[in-house]
PDB file of C-alpha atoms and ligand atoms in Angstrom:
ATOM      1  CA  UNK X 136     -33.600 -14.288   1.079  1.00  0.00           C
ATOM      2  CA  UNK X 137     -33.498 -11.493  -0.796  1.00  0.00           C
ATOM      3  CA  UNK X 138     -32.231  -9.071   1.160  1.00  0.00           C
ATOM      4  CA  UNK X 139     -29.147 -11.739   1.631  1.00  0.00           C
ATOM      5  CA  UNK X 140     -28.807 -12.375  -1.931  1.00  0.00           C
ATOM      6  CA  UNK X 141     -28.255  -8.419  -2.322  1.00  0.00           C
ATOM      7  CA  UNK X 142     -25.413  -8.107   0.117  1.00  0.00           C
ATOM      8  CA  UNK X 143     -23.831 -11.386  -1.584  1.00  0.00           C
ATOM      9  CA  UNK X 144     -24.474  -8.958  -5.453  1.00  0.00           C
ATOM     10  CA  UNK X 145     -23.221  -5.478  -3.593  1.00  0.00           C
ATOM     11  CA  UNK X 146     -20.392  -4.392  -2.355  1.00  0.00           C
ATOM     12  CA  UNK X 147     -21.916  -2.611   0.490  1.00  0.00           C
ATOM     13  CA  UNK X 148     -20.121  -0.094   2.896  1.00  0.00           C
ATOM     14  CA  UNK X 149     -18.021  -2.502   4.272  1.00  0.00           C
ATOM     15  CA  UNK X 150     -14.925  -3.810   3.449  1.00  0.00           C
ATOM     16  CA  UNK X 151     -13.518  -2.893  -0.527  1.00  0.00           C
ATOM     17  CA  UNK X 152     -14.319  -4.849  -3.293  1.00  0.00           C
ATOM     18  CA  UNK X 153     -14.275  -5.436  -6.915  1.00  0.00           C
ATOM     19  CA  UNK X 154     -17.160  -6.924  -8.484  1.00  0.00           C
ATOM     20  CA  UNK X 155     -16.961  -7.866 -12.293  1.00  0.00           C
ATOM     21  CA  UNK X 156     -14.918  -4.803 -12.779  1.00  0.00           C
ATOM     22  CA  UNK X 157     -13.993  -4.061 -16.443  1.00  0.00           C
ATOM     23  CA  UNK X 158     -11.550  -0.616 -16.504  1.00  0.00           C
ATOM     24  CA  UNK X 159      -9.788   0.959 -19.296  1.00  0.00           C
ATOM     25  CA  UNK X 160      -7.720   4.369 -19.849  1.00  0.00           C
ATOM     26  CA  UNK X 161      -9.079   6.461 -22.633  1.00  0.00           C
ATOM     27  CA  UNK X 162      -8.021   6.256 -25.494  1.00  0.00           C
ATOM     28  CA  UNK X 163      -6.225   2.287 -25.091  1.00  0.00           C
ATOM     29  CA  UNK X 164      -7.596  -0.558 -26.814  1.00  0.00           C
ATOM     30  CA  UNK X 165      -7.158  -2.986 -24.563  1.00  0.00           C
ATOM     31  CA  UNK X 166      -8.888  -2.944 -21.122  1.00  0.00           C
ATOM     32  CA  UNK X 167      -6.161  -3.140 -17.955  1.00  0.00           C
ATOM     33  CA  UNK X 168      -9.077  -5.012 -15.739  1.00  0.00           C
ATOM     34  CA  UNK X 169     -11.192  -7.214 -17.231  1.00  0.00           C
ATOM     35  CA  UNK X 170     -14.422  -8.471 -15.247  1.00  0.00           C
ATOM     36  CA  UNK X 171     -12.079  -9.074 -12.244  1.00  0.00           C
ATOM     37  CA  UNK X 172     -13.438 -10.000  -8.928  1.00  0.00           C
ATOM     38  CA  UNK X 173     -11.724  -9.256  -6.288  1.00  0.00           C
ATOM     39  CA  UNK X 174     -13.453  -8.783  -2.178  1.00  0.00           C
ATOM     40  CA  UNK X 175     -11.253  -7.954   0.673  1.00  0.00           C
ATOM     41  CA  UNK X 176     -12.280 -10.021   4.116  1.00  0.00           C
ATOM     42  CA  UNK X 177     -13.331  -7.653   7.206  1.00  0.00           C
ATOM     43  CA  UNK X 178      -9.149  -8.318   8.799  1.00  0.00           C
ATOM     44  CA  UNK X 179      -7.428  -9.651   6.147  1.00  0.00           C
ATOM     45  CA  UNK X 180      -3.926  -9.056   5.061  1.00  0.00           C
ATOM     46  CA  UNK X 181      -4.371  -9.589   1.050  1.00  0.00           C
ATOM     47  CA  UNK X 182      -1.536  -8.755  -0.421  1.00  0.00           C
ATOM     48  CA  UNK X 183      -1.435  -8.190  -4.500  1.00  0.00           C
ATOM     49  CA  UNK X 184       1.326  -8.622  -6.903  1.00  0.00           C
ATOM     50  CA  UNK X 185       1.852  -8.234 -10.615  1.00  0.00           C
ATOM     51  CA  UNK X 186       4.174  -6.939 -13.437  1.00  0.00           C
ATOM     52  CA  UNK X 187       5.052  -3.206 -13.990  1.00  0.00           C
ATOM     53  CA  UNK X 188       2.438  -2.503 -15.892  1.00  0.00           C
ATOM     54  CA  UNK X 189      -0.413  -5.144 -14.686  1.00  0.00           C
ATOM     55  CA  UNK X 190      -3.114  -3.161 -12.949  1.00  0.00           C
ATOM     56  CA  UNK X 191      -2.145  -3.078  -9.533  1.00  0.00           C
ATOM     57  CA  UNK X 192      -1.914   0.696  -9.251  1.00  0.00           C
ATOM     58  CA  UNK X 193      -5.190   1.100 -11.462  1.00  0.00           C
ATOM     59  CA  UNK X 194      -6.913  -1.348  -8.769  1.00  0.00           C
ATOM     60  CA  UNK X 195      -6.291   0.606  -5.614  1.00  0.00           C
ATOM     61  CA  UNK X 196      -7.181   4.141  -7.327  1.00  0.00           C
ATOM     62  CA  UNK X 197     -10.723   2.381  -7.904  1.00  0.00           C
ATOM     63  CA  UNK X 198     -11.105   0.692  -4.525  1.00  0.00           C
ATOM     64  CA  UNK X 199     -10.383   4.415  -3.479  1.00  0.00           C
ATOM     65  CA  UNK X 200     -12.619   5.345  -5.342  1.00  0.00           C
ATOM     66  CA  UNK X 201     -10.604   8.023  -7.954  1.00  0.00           C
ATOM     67  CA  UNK X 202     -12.432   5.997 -10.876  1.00  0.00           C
ATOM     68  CA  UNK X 203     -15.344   4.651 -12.138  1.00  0.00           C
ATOM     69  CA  UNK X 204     -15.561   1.190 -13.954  1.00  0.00           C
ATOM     70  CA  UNK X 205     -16.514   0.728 -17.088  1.00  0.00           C
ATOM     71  CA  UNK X 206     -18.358  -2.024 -15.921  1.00  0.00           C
ATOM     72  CA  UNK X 207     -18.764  -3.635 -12.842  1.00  0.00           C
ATOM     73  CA  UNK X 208     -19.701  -2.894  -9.215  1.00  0.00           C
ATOM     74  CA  UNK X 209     -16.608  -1.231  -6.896  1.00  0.00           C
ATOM     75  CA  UNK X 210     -17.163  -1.499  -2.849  1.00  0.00           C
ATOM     76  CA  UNK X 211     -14.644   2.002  -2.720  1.00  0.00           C
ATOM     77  CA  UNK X 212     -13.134   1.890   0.967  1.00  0.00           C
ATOM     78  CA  UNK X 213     -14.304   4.830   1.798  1.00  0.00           C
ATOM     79  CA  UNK X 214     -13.067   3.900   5.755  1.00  0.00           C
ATOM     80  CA  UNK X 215      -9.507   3.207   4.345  1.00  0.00           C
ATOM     81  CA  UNK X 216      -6.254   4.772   4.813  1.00  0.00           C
ATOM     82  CA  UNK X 217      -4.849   5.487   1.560  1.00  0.00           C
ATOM     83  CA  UNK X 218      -0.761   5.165   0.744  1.00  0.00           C
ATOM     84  CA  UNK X 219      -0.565   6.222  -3.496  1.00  0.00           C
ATOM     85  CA  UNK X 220       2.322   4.865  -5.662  1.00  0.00           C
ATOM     86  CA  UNK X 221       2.665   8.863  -6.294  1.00  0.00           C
ATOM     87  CA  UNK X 222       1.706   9.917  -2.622  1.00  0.00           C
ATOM     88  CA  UNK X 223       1.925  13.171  -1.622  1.00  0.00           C
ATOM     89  CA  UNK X 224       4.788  15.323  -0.351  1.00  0.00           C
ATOM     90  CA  UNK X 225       3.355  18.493   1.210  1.00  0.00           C
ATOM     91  CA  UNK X 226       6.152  21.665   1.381  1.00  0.00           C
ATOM     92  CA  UNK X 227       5.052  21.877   5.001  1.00  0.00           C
ATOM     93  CA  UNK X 228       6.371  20.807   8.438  1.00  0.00           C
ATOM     94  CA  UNK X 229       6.717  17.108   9.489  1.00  0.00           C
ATOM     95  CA  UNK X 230       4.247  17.635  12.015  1.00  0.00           C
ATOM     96  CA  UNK X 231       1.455  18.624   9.092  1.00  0.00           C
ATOM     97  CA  UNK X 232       3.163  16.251   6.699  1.00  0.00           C
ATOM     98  CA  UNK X 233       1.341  13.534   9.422  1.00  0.00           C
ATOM     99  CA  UNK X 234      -1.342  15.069  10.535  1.00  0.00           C
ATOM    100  CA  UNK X 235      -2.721  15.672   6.859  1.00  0.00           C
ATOM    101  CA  UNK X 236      -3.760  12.238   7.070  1.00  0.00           C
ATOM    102  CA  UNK X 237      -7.039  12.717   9.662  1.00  0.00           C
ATOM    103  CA  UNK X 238      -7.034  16.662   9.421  1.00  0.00           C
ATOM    104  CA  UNK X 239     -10.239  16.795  11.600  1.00  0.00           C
ATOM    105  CA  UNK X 240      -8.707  14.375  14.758  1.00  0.00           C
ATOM    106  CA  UNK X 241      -7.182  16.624  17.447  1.00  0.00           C
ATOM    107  CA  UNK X 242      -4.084  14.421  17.743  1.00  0.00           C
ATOM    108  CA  UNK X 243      -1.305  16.138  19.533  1.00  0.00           C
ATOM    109  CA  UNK X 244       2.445  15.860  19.038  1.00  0.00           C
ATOM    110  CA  UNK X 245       2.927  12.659  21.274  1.00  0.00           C
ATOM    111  CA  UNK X 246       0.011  10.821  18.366  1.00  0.00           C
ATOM    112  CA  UNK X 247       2.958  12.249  15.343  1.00  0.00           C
ATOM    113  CA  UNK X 248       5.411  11.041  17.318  1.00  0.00           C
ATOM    114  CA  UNK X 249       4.075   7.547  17.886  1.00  0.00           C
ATOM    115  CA  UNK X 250       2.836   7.346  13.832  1.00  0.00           C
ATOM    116  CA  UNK X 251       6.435   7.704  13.274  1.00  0.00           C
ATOM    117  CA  UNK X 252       7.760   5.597  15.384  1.00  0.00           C
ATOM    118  CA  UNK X 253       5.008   3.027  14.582  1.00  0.00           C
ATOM    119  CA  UNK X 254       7.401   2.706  10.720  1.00  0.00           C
ATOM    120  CA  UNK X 255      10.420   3.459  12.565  1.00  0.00           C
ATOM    121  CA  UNK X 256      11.290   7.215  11.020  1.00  0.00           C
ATOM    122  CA  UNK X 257      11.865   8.740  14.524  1.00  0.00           C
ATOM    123  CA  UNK X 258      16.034   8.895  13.230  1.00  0.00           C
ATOM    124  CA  UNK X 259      14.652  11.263  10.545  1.00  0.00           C
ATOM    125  CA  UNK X 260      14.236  14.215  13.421  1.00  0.00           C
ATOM    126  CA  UNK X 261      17.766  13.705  13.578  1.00  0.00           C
ATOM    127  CA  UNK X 262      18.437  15.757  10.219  1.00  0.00           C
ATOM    128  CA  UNK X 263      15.443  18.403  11.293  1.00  0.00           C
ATOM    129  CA  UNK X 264      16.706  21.591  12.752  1.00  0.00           C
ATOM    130  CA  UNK X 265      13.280  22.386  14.001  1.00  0.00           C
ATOM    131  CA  UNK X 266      11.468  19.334  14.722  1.00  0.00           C
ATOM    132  CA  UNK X 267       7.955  18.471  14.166  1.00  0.00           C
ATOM    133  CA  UNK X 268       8.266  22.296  12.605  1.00  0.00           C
ATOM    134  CA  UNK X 269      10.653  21.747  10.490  1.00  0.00           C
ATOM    135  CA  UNK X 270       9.295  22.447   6.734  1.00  0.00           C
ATOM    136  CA  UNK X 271       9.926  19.828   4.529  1.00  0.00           C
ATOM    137  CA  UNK X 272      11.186  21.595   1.629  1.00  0.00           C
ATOM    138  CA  UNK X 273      14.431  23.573   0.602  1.00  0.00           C
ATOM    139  CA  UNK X 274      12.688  26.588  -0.400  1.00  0.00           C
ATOM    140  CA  UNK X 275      11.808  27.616   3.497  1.00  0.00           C
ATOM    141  CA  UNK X 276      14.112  29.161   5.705  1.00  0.00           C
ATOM    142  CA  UNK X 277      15.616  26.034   7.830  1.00  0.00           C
ATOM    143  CA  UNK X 278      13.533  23.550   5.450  1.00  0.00           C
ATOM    144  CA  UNK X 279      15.035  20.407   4.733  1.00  0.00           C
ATOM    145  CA  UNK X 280      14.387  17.770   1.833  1.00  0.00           C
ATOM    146  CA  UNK X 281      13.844  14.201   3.050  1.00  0.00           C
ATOM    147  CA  UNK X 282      15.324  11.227   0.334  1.00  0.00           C
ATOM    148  CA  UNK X 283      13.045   9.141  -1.414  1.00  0.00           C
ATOM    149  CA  UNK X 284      13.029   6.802   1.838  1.00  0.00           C
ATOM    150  CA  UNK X 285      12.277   9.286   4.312  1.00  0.00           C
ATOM    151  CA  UNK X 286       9.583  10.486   2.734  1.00  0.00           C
ATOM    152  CA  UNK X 287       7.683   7.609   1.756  1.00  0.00           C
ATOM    153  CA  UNK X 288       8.005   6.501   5.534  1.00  0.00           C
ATOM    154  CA  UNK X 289       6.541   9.806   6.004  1.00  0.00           C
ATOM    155  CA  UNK X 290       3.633   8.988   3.807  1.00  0.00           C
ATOM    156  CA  UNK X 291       3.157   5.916   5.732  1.00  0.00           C
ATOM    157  CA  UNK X 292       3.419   8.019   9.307  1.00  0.00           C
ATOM    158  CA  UNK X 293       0.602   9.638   7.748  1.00  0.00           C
ATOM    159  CA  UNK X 294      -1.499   6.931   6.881  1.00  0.00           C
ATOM    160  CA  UNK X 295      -1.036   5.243  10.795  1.00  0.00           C
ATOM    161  CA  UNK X 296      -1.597   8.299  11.735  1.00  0.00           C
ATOM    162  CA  UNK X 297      -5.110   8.026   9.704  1.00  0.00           C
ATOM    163  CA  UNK X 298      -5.696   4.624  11.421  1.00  0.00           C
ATOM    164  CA  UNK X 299      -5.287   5.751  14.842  1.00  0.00           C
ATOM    165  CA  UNK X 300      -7.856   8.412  14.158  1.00  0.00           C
ATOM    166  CA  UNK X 301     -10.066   5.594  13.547  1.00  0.00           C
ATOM    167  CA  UNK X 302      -9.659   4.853   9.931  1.00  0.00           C
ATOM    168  CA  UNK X 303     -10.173   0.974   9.572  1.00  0.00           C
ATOM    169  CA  UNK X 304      -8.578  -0.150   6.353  1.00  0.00           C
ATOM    170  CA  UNK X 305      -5.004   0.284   5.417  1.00  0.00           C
ATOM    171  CA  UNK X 306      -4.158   0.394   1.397  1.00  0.00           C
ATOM    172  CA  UNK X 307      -0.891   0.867   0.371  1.00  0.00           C
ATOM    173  CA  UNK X 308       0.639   0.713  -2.882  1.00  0.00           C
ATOM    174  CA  UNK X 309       4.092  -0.205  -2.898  1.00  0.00           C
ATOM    175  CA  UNK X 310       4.570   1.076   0.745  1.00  0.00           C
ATOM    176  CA  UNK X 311       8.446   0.400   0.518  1.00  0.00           C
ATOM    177  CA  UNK X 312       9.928   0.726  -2.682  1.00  0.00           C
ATOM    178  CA  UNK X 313      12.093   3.669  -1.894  1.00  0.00           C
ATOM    179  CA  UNK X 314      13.109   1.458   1.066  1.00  0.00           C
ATOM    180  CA  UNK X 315      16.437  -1.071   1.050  1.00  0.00           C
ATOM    181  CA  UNK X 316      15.246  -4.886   1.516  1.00  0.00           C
ATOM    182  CA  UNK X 317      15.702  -4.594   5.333  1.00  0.00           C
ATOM    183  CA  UNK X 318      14.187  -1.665   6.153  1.00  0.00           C
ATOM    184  CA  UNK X 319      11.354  -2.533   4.194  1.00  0.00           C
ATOM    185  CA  UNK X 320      11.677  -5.586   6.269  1.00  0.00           C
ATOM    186  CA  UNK X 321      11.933  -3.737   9.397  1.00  0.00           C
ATOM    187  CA  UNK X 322       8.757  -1.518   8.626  1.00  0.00           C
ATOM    188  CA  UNK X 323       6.641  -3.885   7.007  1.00  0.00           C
ATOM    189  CA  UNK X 324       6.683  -5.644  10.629  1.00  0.00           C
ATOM    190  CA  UNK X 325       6.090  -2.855  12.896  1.00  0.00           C
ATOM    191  CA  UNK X 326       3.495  -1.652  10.519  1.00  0.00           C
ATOM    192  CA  UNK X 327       1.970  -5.498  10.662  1.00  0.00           C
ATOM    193  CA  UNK X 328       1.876  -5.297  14.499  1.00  0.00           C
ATOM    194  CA  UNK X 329       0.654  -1.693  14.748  1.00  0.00           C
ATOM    195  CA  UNK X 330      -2.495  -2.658  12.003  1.00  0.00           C
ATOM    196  CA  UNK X 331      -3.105  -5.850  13.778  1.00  0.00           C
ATOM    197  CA  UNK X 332      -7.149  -7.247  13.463  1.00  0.00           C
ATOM    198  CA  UNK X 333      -7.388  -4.450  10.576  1.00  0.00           C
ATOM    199  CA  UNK X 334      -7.528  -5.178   6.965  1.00  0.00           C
ATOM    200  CA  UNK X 335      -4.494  -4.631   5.043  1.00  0.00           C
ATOM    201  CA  UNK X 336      -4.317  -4.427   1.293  1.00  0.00           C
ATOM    202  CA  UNK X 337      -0.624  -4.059   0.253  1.00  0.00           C
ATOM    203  CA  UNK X 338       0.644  -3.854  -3.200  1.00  0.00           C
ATOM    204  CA  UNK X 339       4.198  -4.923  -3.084  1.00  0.00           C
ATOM    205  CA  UNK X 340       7.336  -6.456  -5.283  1.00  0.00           C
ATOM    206  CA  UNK X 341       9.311  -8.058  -2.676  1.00  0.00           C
ATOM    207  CA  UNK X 342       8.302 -11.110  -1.595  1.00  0.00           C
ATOM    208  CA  UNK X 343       9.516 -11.136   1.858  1.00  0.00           C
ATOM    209  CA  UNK X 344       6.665  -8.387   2.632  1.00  0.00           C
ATOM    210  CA  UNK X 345       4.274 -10.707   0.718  1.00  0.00           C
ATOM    211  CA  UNK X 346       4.930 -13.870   1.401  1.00  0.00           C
ATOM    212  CA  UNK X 347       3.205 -13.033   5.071  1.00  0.00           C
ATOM    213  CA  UNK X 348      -0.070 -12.178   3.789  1.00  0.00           C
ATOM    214  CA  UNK X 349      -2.886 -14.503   4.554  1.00  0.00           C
ATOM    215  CA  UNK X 350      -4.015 -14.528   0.629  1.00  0.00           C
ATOM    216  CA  UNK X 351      -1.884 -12.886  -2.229  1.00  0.00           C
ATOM    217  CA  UNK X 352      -3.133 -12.463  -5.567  1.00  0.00           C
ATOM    218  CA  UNK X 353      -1.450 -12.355  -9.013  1.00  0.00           C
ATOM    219  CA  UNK X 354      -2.563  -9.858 -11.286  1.00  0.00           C
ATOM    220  CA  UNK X 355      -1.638 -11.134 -15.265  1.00  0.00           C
ATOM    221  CA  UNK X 356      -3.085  -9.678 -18.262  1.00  0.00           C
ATOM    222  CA  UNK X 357      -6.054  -8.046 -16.987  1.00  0.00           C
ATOM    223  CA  UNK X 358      -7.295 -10.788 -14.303  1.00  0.00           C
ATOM    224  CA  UNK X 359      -6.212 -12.342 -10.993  1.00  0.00           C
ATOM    225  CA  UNK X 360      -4.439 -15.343 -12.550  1.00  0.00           C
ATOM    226  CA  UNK X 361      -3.556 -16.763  -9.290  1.00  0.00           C
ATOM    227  CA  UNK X 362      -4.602 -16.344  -5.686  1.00  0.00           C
ATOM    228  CA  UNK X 363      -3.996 -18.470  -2.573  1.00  0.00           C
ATOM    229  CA  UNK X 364      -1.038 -18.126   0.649  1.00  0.00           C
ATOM    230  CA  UNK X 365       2.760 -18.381  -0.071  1.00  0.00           C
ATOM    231  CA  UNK X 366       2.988 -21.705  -0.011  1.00  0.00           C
ATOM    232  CA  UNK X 367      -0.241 -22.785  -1.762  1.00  0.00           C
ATOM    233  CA  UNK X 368       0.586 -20.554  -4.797  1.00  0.00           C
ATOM    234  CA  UNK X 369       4.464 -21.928  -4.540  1.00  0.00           C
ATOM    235  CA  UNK X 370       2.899 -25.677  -4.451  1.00  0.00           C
ATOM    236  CA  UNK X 371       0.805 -24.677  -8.183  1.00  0.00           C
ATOM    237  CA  UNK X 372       4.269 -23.909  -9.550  1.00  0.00           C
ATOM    238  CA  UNK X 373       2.527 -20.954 -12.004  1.00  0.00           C
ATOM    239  CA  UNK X 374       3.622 -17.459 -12.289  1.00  0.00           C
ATOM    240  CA  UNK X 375       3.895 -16.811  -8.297  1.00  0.00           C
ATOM    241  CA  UNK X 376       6.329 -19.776  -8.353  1.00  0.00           C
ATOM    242  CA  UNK X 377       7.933 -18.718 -10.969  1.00  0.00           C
ATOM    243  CA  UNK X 378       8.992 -14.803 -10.245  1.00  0.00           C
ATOM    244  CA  UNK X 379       9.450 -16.470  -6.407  1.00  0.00           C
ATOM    245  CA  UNK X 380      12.650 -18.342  -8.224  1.00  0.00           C
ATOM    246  CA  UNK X 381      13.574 -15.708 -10.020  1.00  0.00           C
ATOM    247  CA  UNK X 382      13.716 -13.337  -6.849  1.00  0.00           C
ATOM    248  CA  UNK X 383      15.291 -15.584  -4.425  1.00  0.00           C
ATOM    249  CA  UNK X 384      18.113 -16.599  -7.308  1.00  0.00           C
ATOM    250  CA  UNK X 385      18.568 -12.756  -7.660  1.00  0.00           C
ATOM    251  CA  UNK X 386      19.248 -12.645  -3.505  1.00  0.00           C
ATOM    252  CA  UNK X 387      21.383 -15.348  -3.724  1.00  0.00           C
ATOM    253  CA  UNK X 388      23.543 -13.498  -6.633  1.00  0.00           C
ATOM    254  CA  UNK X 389      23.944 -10.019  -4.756  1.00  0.00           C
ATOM    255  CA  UNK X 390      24.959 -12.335  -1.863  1.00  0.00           C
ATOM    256  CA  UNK X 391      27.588 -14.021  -3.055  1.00  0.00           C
TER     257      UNK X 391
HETATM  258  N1  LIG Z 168      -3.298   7.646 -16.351  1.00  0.00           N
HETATM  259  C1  LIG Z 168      -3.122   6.705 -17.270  1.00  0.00           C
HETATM  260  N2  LIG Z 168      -3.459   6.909 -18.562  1.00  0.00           N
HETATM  261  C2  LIG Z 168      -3.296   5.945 -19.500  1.00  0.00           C
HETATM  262  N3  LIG Z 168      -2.784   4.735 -19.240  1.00  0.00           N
HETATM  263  C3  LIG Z 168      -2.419   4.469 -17.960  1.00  0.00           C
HETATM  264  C4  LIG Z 168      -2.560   5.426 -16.916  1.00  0.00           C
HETATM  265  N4  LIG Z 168      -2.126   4.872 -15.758  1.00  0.00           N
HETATM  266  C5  LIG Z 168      -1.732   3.634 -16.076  1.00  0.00           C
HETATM  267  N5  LIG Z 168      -1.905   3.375 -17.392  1.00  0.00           N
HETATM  268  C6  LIG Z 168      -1.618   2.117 -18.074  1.00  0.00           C
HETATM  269  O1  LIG Z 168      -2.395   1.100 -17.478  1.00  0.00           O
HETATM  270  C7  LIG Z 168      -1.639  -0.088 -17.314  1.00  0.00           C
HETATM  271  C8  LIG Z 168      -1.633  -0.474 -15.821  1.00  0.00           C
HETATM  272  O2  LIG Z 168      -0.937   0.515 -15.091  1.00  0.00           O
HETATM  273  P1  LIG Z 168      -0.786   0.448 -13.509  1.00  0.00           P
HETATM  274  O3  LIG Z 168      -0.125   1.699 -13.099  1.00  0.00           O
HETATM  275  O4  LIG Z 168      -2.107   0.157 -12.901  1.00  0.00           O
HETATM  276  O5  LIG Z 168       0.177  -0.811 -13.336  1.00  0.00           O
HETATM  277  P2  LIG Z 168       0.966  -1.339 -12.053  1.00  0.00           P
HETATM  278  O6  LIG Z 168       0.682  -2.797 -11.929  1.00  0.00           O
HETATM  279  O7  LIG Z 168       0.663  -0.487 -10.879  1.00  0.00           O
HETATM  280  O8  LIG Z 168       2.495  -1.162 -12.484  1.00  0.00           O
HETATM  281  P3  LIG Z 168       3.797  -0.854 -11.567  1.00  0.00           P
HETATM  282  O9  LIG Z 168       4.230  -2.163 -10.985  1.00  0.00           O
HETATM  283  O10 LIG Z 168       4.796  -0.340 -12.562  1.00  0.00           O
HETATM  284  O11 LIG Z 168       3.431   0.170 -10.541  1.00  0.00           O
HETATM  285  C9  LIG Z 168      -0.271   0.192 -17.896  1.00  0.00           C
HETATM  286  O12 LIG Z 168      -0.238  -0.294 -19.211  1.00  0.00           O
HETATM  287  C10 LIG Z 168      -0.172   1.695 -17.883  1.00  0.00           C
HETATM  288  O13 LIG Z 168       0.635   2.154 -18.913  1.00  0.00           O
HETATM  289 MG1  LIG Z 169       1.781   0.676  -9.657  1.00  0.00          MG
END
């Protein structure tokens, strides 16, 4: 009994998890997480959703373990793919750009290849003199810079990438928002498909990527206000329900 009360109290190596996790910046008054609980199911696709400003960012750097709690108990994924807010552009070719993700796997150029196809950037090769070798910054001789688009579906080539090499657990912070609505769209799917039976914890601000997650949780002032599927959380008619309206009357504006 006790040995299953402890894995109920831990966060063992398994899936990430928050356990009555207080966090606060230095030097701020007020905590940004306060005593929230928060454990990802072995498969799930949890999405989690907030204001600028809520947490949401501050909650994946802990569950990748960047920082400590003040308080509390963090599972860190340690077996997780990792796609920052701020993630990393390397001044290197594509091919390393990808492959920086599992630097130890042996994958070969056909494995880059399909990580980029798997969020549909396989157009980008279009603007690359050299291919796979082409350096991804101005400053080389027959570099190119990639837009804000093209490289955050670099970033993701690099997290699939990490998965194939046999990462588990996807995490990805606002995978899209350098994306237009319908390539997010586009991506979100194939990426869906291609992480199928793993567990996917996406931080988005579109709806129509969240609204397909088996459980999304609200973030709001410091705890998860609300959690439950799309049309659960629409049925409470709280914040979810609320910034759904105020999205979909927004769509319906720029469409008319
Ligand atoms: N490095 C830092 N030092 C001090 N305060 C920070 C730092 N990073 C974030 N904060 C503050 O912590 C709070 C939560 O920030 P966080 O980045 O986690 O929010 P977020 O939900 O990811 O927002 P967004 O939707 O804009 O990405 C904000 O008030 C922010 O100003
Ligand atoms: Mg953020």
């Amino acid at each position: 009994a006790s040995a299953r009360a402890a894995s109920v109290a831990e966060p063992g190596a398994g899936e990430p998890a928050l356990v009555k996790v207080s966090f606060g910046y230095p030097g701020r008054a007020e905590p940004v997480l306060k005593e929230v609980d928060l454990r990802v199911r072995p498969g799930e696709r949890l999405a989690v959703v907030g204001l600028n400003g809520a947490g949401k960012t501050t909650l994946v750097k802990l569950l990748a373990g960047l920082y400590a709690p003040q308080s509390g108990t963090v599972g860190t994924a340690r077996d997780a793919a990792v796609v920052f807010q701020d993630f990393a552009r390397y001044p290197l070719p594509l091919r390393d750009n990808v492959r920086l993700g599992a630097p130890a796997h042996g994958g070969t150029d056909a494995d880059v290849l399909a990580a980029l196809a798997a969020v549909d950037a396989l157009d980008l090769l279009e603007g690359l003199p050299h291919g796979l070798d082409t350096p991804l910054s101005r400053s080389f001789t027959g570099g190119r810079d990639l837009s804000g688009g093209q490289w955050q579906k670099v970033a993701l080539a690099r997290a699939v990438y990490a998965l194939d090499a046999g990462r588990r657990i996807l995490i990805v912070d606002e995978p899209t928002a350098h994306l237009d609505a319908r390539t997010e769209q586009e991506v979100f799917e194939r990426l869906l498909e291609r992480t199928r039976g793993r567990t996917l914890v996406l931080i988005s601000h579109r709806f129509v990527t969240v609204r397909r997650a088996d459980r999304i949780v609200v973030l709001d002032g410091g705890t998860v206000a609300e959690q439950g599927g799309h049309a659960e959380l629409l049925a409470m008619g709280g914040r979810y329900a609320r910034w759904h309206r105020l999205q979909t009357s927004l769509i319906a504006g720029t469409n008319r």
